[in-house]
Every structure is written in structure tokens, then in C-alpha cells.
Coordinates of C-alpha atoms and ligand atoms in Angstrom, one line a residue:
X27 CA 0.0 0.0 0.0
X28 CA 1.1 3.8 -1.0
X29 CA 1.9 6.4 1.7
X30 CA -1.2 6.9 4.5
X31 CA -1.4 9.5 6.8
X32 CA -1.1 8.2 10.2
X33 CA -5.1 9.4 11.1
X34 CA -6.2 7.4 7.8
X35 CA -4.0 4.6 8.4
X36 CA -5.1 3.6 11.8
X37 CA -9.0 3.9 10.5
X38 CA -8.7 2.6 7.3
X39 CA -5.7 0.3 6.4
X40 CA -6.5 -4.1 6.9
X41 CA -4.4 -5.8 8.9
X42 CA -2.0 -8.2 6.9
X43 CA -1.4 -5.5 4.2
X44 CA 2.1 -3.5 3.3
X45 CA 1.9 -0.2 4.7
X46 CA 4.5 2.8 4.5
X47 CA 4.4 5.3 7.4
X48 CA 6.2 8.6 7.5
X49 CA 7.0 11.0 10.5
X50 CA 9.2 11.9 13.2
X51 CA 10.2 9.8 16.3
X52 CA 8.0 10.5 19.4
X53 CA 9.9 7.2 21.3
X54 CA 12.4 4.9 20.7
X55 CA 12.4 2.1 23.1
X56 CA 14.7 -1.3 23.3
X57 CA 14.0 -4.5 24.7
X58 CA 16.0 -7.9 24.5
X59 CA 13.9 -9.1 21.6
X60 CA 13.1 -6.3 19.8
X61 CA 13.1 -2.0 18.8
X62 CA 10.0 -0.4 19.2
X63 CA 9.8 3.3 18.0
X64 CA 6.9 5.7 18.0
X65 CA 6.5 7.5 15.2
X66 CA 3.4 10.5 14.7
X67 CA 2.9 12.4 11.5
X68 CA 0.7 15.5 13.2
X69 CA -2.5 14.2 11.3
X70 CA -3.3 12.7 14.9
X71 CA -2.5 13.0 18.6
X72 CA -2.0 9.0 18.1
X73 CA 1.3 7.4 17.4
X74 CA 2.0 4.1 15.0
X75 CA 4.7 1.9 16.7
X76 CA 6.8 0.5 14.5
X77 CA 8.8 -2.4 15.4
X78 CA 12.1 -4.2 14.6
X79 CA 13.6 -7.2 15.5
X80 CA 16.7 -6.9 18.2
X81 CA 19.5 -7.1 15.5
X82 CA 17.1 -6.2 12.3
X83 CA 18.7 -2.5 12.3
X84 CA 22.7 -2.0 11.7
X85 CA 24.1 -0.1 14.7
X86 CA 24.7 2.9 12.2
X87 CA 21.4 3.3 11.4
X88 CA 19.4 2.6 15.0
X89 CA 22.0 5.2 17.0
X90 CA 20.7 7.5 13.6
X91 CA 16.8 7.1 15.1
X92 CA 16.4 9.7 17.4
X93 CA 13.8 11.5 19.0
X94 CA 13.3 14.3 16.2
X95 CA 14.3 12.1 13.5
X96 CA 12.3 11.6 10.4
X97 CA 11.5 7.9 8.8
X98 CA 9.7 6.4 6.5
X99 CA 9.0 3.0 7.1
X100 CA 7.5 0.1 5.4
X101 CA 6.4 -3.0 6.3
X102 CA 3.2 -5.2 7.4
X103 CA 0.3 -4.0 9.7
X104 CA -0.3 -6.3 12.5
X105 CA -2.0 -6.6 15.4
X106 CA 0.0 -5.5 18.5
X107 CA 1.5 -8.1 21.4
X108 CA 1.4 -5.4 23.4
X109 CA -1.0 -2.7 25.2
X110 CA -1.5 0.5 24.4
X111 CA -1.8 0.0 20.4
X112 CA -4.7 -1.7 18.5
X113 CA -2.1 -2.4 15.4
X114 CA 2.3 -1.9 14.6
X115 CA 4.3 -1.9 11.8
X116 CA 6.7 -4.8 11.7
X117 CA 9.4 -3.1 9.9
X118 CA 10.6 -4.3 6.6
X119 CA 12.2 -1.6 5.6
X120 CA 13.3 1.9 6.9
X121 CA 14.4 5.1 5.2
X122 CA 15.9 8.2 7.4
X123 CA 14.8 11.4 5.7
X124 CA 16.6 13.6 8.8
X125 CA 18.3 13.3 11.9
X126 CA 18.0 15.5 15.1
X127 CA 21.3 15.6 17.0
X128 CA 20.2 14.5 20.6
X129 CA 22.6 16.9 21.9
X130 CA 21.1 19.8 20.6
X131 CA 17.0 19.2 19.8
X132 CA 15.1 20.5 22.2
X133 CA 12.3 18.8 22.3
X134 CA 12.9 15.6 24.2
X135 CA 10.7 12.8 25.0
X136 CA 9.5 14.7 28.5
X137 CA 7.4 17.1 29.6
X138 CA 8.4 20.7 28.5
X139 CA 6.6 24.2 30.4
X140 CA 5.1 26.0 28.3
X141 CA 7.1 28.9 28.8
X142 CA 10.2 27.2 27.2
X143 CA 7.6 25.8 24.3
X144 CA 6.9 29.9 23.4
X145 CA 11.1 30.2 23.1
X146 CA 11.1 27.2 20.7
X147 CA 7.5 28.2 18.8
X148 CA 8.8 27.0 15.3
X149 CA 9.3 23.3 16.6
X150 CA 5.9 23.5 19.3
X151 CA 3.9 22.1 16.6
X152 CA 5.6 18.6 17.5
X153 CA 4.2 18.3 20.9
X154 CA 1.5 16.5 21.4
X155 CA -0.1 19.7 23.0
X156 CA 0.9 21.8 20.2
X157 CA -0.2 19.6 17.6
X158 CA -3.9 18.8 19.3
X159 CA -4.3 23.0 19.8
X160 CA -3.3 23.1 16.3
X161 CA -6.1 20.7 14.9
X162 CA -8.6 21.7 17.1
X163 CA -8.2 25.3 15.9
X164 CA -8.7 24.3 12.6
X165 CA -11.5 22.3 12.7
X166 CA -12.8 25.6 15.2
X167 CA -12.0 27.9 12.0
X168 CA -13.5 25.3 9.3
X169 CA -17.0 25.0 11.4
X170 CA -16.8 29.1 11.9
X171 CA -16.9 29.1 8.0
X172 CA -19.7 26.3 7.7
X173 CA -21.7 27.8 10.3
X174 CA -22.2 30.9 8.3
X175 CA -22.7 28.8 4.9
X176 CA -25.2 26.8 6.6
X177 CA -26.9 30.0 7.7
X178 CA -27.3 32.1 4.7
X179 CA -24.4 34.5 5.4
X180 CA -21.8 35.6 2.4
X181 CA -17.9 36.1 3.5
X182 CA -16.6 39.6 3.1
X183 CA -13.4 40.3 3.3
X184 CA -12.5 43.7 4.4
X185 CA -9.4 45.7 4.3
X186 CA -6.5 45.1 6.4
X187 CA -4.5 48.2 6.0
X188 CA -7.5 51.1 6.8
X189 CA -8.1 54.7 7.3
X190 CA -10.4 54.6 10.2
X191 CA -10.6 53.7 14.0
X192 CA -13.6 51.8 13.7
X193 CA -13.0 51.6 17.5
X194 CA -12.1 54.5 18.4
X195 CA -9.7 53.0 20.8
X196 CA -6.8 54.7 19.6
X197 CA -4.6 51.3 19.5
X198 CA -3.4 51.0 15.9
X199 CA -0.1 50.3 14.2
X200 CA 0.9 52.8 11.8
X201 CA 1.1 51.4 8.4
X202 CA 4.0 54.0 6.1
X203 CA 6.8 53.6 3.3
X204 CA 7.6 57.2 4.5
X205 CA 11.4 57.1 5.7
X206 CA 11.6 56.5 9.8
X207 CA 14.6 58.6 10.2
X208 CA 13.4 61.7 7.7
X209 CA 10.1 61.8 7.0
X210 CA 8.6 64.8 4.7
X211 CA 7.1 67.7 6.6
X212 CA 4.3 70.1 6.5
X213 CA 4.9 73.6 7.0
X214 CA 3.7 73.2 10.5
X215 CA 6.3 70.4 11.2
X216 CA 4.0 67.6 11.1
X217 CA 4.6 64.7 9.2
X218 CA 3.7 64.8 5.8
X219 CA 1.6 61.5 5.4
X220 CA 0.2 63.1 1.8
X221 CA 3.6 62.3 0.5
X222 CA 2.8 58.6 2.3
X223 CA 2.4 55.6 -0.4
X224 CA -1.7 55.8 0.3
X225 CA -1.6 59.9 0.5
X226 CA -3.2 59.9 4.0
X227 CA -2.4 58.5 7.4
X228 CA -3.1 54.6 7.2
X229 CA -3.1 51.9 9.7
X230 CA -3.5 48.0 10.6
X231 CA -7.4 47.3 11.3
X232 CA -8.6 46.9 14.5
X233 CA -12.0 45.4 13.4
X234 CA -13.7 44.8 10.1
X235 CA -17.0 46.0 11.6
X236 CA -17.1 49.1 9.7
X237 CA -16.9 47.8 6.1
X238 CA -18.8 44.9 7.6
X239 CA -21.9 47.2 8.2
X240 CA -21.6 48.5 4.0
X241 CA -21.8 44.7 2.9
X242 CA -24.8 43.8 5.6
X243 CA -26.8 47.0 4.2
X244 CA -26.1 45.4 0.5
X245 CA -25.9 41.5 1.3
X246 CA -28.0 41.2 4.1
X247 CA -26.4 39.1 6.5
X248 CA -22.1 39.2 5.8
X249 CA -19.8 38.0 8.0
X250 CA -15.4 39.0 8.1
X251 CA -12.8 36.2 9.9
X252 CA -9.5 37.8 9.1
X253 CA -6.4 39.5 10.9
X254 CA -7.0 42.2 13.4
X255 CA -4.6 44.4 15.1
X256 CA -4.3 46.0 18.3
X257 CA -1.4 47.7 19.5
X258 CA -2.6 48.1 23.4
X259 CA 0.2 47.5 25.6
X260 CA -1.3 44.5 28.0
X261 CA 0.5 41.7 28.7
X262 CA -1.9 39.7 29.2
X263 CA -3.1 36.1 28.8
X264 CA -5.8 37.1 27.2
X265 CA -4.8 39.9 24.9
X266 CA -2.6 39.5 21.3
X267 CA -1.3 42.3 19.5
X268 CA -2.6 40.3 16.3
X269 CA -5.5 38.4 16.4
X270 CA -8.6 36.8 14.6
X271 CA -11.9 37.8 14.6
X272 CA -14.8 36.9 13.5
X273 CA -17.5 39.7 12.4
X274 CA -20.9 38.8 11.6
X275 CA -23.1 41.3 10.5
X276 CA -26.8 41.3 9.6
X277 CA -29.4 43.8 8.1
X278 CA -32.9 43.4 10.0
X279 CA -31.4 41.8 12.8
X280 CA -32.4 44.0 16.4
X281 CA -30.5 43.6 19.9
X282 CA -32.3 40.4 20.9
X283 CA -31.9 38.8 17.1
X284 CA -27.9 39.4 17.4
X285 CA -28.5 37.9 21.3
X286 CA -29.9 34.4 19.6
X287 CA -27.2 34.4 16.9
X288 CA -24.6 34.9 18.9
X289 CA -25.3 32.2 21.7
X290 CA -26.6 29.3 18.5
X291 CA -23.0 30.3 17.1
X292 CA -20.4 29.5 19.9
X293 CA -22.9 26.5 20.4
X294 CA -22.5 25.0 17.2
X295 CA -19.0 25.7 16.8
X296 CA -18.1 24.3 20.3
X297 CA -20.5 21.0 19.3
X298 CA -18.6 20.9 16.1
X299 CA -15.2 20.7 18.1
X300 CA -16.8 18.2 20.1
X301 CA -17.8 15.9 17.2
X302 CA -14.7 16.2 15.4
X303 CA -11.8 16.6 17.6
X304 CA -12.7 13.9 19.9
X305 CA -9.1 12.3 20.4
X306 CA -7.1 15.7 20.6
X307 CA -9.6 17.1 22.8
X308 CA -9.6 13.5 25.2
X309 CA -6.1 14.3 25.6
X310 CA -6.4 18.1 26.2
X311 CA -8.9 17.1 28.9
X312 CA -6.0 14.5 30.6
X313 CA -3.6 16.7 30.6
X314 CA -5.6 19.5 32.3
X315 CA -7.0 16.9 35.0
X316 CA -2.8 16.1 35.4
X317 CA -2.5 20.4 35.8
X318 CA -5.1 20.3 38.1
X319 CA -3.9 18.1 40.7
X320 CA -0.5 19.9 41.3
X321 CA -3.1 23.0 42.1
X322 CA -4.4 23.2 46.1
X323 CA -8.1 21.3 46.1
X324 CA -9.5 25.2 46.5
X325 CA -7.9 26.3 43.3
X326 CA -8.9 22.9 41.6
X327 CA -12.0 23.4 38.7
X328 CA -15.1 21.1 39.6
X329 CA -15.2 20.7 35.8
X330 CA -13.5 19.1 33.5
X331 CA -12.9 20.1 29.9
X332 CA -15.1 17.8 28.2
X333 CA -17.6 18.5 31.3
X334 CA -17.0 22.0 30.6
X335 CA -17.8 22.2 26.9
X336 CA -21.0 20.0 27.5
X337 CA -22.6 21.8 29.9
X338 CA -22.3 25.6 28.0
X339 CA -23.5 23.7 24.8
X340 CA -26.7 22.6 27.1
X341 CA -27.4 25.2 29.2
X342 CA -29.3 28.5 28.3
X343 CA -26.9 31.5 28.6
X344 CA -27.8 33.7 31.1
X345 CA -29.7 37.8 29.9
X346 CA -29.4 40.6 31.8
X347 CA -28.5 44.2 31.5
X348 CA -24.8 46.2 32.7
X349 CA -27.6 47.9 35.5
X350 CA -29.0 44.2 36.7
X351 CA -25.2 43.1 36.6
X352 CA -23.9 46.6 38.7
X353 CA -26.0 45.9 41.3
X354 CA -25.4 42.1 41.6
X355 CA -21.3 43.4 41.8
X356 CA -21.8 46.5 43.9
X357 CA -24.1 43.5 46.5
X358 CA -21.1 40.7 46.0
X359 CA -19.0 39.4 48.7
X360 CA -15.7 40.0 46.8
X361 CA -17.0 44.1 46.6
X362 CA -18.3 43.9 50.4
X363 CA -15.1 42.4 51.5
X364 CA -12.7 45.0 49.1
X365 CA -11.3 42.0 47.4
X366 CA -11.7 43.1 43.7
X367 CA -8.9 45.5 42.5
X368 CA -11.0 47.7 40.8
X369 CA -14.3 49.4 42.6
X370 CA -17.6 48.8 40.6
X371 CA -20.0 51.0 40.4
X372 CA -22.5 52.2 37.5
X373 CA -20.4 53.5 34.7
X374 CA -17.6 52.1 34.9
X375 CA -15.8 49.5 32.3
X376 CA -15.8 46.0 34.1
X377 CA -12.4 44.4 34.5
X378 CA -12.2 40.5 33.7
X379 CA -12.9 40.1 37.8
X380 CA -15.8 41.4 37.3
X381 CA -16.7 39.5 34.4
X382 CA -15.3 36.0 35.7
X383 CA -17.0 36.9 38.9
X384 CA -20.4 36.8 37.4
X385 CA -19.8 33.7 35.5
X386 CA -18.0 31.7 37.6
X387 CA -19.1 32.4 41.1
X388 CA -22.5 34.0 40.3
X389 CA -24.5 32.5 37.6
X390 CA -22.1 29.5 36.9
X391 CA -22.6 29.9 33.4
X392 CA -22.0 32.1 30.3
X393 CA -23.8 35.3 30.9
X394 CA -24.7 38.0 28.0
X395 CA -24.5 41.3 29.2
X396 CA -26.2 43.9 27.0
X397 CA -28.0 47.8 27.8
X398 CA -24.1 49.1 28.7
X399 CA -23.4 53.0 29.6
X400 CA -23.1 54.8 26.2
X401 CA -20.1 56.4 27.6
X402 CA -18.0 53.4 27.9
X403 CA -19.2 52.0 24.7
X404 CA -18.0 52.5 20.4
X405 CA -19.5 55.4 18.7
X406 CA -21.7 53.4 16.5
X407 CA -23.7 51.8 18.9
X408 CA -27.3 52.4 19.4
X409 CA -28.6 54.4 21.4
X410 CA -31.2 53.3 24.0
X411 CA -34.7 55.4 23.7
X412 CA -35.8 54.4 27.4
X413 CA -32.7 54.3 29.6
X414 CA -34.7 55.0 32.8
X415 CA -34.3 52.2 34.5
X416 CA -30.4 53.0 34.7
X417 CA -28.7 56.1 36.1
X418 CA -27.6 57.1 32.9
X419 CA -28.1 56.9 29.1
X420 CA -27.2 53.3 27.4
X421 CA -26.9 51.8 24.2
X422 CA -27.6 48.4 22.5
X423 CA -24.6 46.8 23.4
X424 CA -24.1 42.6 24.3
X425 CA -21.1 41.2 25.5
X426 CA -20.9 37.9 25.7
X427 CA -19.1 36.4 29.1
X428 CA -17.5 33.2 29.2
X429 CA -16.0 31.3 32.6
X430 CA -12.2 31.2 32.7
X431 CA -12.1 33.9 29.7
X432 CA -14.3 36.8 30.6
X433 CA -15.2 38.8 27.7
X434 CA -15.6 36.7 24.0
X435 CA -17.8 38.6 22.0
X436 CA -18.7 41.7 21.9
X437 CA -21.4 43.6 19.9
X438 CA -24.0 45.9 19.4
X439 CA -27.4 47.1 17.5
X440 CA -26.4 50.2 15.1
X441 CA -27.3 53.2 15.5
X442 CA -29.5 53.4 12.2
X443 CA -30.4 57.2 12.6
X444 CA -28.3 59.5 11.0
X445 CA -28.7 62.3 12.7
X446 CA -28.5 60.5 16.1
X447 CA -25.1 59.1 14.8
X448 CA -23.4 62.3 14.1
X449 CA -24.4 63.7 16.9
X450 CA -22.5 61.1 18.9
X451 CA -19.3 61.1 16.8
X452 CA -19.4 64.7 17.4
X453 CA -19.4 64.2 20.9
X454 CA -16.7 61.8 20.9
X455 CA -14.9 63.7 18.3
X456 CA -14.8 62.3 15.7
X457 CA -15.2 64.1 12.4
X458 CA -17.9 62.4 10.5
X459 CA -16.1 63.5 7.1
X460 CA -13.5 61.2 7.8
X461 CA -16.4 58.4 7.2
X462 CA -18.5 60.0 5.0
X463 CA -18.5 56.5 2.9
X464 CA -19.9 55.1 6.3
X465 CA -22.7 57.8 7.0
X466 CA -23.7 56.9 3.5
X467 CA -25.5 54.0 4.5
X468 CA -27.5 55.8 6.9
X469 CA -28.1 58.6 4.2
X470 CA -29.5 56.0 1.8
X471 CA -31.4 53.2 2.4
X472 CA -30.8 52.6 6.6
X473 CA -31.9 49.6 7.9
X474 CA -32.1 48.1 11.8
X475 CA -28.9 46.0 12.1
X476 CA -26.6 44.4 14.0
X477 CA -23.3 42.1 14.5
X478 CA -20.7 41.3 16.7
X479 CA -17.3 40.2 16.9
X480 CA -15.7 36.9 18.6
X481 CA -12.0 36.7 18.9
X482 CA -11.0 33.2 17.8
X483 CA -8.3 33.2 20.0
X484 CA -10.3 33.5 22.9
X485 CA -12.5 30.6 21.9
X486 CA -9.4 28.7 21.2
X487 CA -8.7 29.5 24.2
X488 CA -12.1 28.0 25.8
X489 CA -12.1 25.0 23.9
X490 CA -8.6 23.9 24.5
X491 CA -8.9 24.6 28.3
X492 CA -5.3 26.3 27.7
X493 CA -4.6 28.8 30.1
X494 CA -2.9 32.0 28.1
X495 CA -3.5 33.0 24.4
X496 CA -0.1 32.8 23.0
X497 CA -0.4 29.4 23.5
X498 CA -3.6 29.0 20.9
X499 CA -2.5 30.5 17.6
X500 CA 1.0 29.7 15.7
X501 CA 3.3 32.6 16.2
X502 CA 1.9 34.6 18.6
X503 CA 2.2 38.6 18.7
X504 CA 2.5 40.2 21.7
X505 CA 4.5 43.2 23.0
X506 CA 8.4 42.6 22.7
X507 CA 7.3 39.2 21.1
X508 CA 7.7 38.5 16.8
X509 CA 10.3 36.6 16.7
X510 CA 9.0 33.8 14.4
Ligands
LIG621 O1 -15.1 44.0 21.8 P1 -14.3 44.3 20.6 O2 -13.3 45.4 20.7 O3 -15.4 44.6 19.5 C1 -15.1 45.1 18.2 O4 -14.0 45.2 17.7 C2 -16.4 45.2 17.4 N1 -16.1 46.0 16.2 C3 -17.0 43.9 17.1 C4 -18.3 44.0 16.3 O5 -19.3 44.3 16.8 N2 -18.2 43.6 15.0 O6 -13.6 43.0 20.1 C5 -14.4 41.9 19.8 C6 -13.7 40.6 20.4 C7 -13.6 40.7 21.9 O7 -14.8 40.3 22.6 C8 -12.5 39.7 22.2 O8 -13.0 38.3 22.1 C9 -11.6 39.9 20.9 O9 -12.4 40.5 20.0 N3 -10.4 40.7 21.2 C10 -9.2 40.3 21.4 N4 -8.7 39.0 21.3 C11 -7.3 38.9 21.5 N5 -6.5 39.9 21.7 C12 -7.0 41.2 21.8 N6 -6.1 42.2 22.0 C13 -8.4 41.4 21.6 N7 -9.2 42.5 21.6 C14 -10.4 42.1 21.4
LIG622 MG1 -15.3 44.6 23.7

């Protein structure tokens, strides 16, 4: 039989038949009688043993088979003597593509922190931890995609390099040919960005959103999943410098719609996981249960991971509004006692202890949180017309709270009304000329509509039960960190 991915192999190829396998040595293990070497291909967290008889191999070549090393080896599938395996290779043949010194790869057959993993993040993919993240984040990114399909939504792809703040955050990275040391100047001394390759000031995107709403207003329901950039300067374990999002957007759709989408989304893309990933995330689950144990019994989750993914995919997500959630806070133990860092009160931002307080400790479950202060929210949002049960106007906001993650989505109703819109931009200052091509779809044709955006990180983050975000996408950027 031709070459056979490892994944395909074990599911598909007859015992008794030739098989060739190719991929790099996990193990290498020798008893009297015989060699038995693990080999893994990354198209599965399992292994195939191959196994030689004690004096098959020339010295030469078995001191050359080394954890690292590449093979391909042929030879007939049979059922294993020992535990652990269903079937081996009895080698007939073996070929050594590359070797891996011993004395200088660093990934040896033992566990490695993670910490030394994100100094050696072009050779992490090798890991059995690595390489389940890895699979599972596709299979997350491939269900994103049919989720939409499925659901009558077109993929838009917006601009990267932008003009606008769609935020309004502030936190972009300058995008300029325009010479660091000797730029051109105005006559005011400024820099001259109309000499800059686009003729204006341009930057990375923090958020398709804005481009999102123009293909909603035309397509009806759009959604982005592309690069996003944010140069805020947290080092956290939750925040990237570049990240994914995903931006769905939909004419007709009101606060409550977006609610419904949301939550049915991270459902299905979390059952999809579920379904598909079921070895990678079995191990994942192991090796957080292993974490857990050197943690004190307080500390300890009640959940596991597989636990944890079932129940949010079967339990409603809890509804209630920034006010319902202030006074639930300003009320908590954690407030009465001083114990969060940051005071809560009505109007302000809430931190991730907030957040995680809510989920974890007081609904036990992913919360939405929608009806925020308009003054800690985006521009664009829309603008409450009865805020009188809160101290203070709000807008349609939602943001969706997860345990262990805080914040995963956030999003909003538009404000539709064009009048209403500019009016707020102008209070924020922010020049509505500099998005006139945005008003536009206010000025003709408005609709009701809404969208949000999930960071696929974060969700990574979720469904791997990994504890900080560099560790969920490839080469992670972060501040002081792009080295791959
Ligand atoms: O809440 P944010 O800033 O919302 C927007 O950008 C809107 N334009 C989305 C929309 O309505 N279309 O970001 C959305 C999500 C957050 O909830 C979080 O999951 C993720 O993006 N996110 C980050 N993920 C990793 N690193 C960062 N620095 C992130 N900043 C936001
Ligand atoms: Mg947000």
C-alpha cells in the first residue's frame, strides 16, 4: 500500500497488508527481543509503533533514530503483542529522511513548560499539546466558515490596511513607506503622510465592523474572519497584538436577534469541536486533570474540559443588562469584603474580575451582558430610547461572558439614525467627514442591524482549556514578542 497519513492509516488500512508510514520519532524504546519506535505524522495526537527485530537494524542506522528524527517506514500491519496500540508496523524496511542531534534538539521525549515551548514556537507544533491546539483550531476555523454557509451569510473580506478607528480606541499600528529617520514635513512640522504611499495616514485594522456594516446594508447578513490588530500594551493572557476575529453582521437583525445568533454560534461551533476533535480534545482534557492536581483542592476546577464544553453547549446562557449586573457586583462578597482590584459602580468598564466573577461564582454559566453605559461603549452603537431604568443613558450593546475567559464577544445594534449618529461622533470627536463612505448607508437606504465580533483566540482559548492565548494560535504577537 502507498503512503497513508497516520489518522487514515489507523482507520482505514486491513491488517496483513504493506503499509508505509512517514514521520518523526515521538519514542524509541529497546528490549531484549526487539526496537519499538513511535512514530506520529501530526494528522493525529496517536502514534504508530513500528517495530524491529533486536539485531534487524545496523548499529549505524538505530544510534541515527532519534527522538526528532524523520522515517519512513514500510512494512506489514499487525495486530500489536502489546498494550496501548490496537495495530504496529513490523518493519521491513526503513528510510531516514533527517536526523535530530540529541545533543542539541530540544524537544525531548518529557514534559516541557510552556514557557520554554513559546522560546522554541517554530518546533511546538511537534508536541502532542501543540499539535492537538493546532487541529482543534482548525476544525474551530473550518465549522466558523460552515456555520455561516449553513446559515445564509456571504464572507466579506475587508481591508486590512484602513483609514479609520472603527473603534475608536486609539490602538493601531501605523502602516507608512515614508522614511523613519526623515520623514517629509508640512509647513507646520508635522509629518507629511500626503507624501505617504496611500496619500493619507493609514493603519492596521482593528475590526472589520465598519466595512462589515456596508456589505450587511447590500448583502443582508455578511460575515469578516481575518487579521485584526491592536497595539494596546497588556500583557496579558488574554490579549494578542494580532489576532482573529470573526465579524458577523446582519441587516434586519435587532438587539435580541444578534442575542440568539450569537449564543446558537459559539454552540455550534463548540459541538462541532466536540464531534470532530474527539481524540485531541480527550487528551487536552488528561492533561488539564494532570495540571489540576498539582493545584491546592481550592484552586482545583469542579469541571472538566469535556464537562466543561457539554454543559455551555446545554445550558441557556444567562440575559441581563450592565444595570441588573452593577447591582449584583456593587451587592457581591468579593465588593463587600474589598477583594476586587477595581471598585464597581455604575459607569464604569468592568475588568475581567468582574466578568469572571459573574460567571463563575455567580450564575455558573455564560452570561450575556447587553444595555451598557453609552459612555463606555463604540461610537456606532445604538442608542437606548428608554434608559430609565439606569442612572444614565445606554446603548444596545451585548457582550458575551465566558468562565475562565471573561469577555468573547462583543457587539451591538447600530445606531441606524443618521442624525443620532453624528451627533454622537461629534461628541466623541470624531469628524464624521472622515467616514462619510460610512454615514452613507445611513443617508441612503438605513436599515435596523446588528453584528458582533468573537475573537477566535479567545474561543481557542475556551475549547482547548489552555490557560494564556499565546499558546492558541501559531506565532503569537504580543508586545516585545515576533520573533518567528
Ligand atoms: O469588543 P471588541 O473590541 O469589538 C469590536 O471590535 C467590534 N467592532 C466587534 C463587532 O461588533 N463587529 O472586540 C471583539 C472581540 C472581543 O470580545 C475579544 O474576544 C476579541 O475581539 N479581542 C481580542 N482578542 C485577543 N487579543 C486582543 N487584544 C483582543 N481585543 C479584542
Ligand atoms: Mg469589547
Amino acid at each position: 500500500m502507498s503512503y497513508l497519513p497516520i489518522q487514515q492509516l489507523l482507520k482505514t488500512a486491513p491488517v496483513g497488508t504493506e503499509v508505509t508510514v512517514k514521520g518523526w520519532v515521538r519514542t524509541k524504546r529497546e528490549s531484549k527481543n526487539a526496537i519499538f519506535i513511535a512514530l506520529n505524522d501530526g494528522s493525529t495526537i496517536n502514534n504508530i509503533q513500528v517495530v524491529a527485530e533486536a539485531g534487524q537494524l545496523t548499529e549505524e542506522t538505530l544510534k541515527l533514530i532519534t527522538t526528532g528524527a524523520c522515517l519512513a517506514v514500510t512494512g506489514e500491519l499487525v495486530e500489536s503483542q502489546g498494550a496501548g496500540q490496537a495495530v504496529e508496523v513490523k518493519i521491513s524496511n526503513v528510510h531516514i529522511y533527517g536526523t535530530a542531534d540529541p545533543d542539541k534538539y530540544p524537544l525531548q521525549p518529557k514534559r516541557h513548560s510552556l514557557e520554554f515551548l513559546r522560546e522554541i514556537a517554530h518546533l511546538r507544533p511537534r508536541t502532542n499539546t501543540f499539535s492537538a491546539i493546532l487541529r482543534i483550531r482548525h476544525a474551530l476555523a473550518f465549522a466558523v466558515h460552515k456555520y455561516f454557509n449553513d446559515n445564509g451569510f456571504y464572507y466579506l473580506n475587508t481591508p486590512i490596511i484602513t483609514a479609520s478607528d472603527a473603534e475608536g480606541a486609539g490602538e493601531m499600528f501605523r502602516v507608512t513607506t515614508l522614511d523613519a529617520i526623515k520623514p517629509p514635513l508640512t509647513e507646520e512640522g508635522k509629518v507629511d503622510y500626503a507624501q505617504d504611499f496611500f496619500g493619507r495616514e493609514t493603519n492596521l485594522t482593528v475590526s472589520g465592523q465598519l466595512e462589515g456594516e456596508l456589505g450587511a446594508l447590500a448583502l443582508g447578513k455578511i460575515y469578516t474572519f481575518g487579521p485584526t490588530f491592536r497595539a494596546e500594551n497588556s500583557n496579558t493572557t488574554r490579549h494578542l497584538a494580532e489576532f482573529w476575529m470573526i465579524e458577523p453582521e446582519m441587516a434586519f437583525f435587532e438587539l435580541e436577534d444578534n442575542m440568539n445568533l450569537a449564543e446558537d454560534f459559539v454552540k455550534t461551533v463548540i459541538r462541532y469541536a466536540l464531534q470532530h476533535c474527539a481524540d485531541d480534545l480527550a487528551f487536552l482534557d488528561n492533561r488539564l486533570k494532570e495540571e489540576e492536581k498539582t493545584k491546592k483542592k481550592e484552586e482545583q476546577s469542579e469541571l472538566g474540559l469535556l464537562e466543561k464544553l457539554q454543559f455551555v453547549i446545554s445550558n441557556e446562557f444567562v440575559r441581563l443588562t450592565y444595570t441588573e449586573a452593577i447591582d449584583i457586583l456593587v451587592n457581591s462578597k468579593p465588593a463587600k469584603k474589598g477583594q476586587f482590584q477595581y471598585e464597581v459602580s455604575w459607569g464604569v468598564d468592568l475588568q475581567s474580575e468582574h466578568e469572571r466573577y459573574l460567571v463563575e461564582k455567580h450564575f455558573r454559566k455564560p452570561v450575556i451582558l447587553t444595555n451598557y453605559p453609552r459612555e463606555i461603549k463604540a461610537f456606532y452603537m445604538k442608542q437606548d430610547e428608554d434608559s430609565s431604568a439606569s442612572p444614565g443613558p445606554t446603548v444596545r450593546a451585548m457582550d458575551v461572558l465566558f468562565p475562565g475567559i471573561g469577555e468573547i464577544i462583543g457587539g451591538s445594534q447600530r445606531e441606524d439614525n443618521l442624525d443620532k449618529l453624528v451627533a454622537r461622533m461629534q461628541e466623541v470627536g470624531i469628524d464624521p467627514e472622515t467616514i462619510w463612505w460610512y454615514l452613507d448607508t445611513r443617508r441612503f437606504g438605513s436599515a435596523p442591524h446588528a453584528g458582533f465580533g468573537l475573537g477566535f483566540e479567545r474561543l481557542v482559548l475556551f475549547v482547548t482549556g489552555m490557560g494564556n492565548i499565546r499558546d492558541v494560535i501559531p506565532f503569537p504577537r504580543a508586545p516585545k514578542t515576533a520573533e518567528f
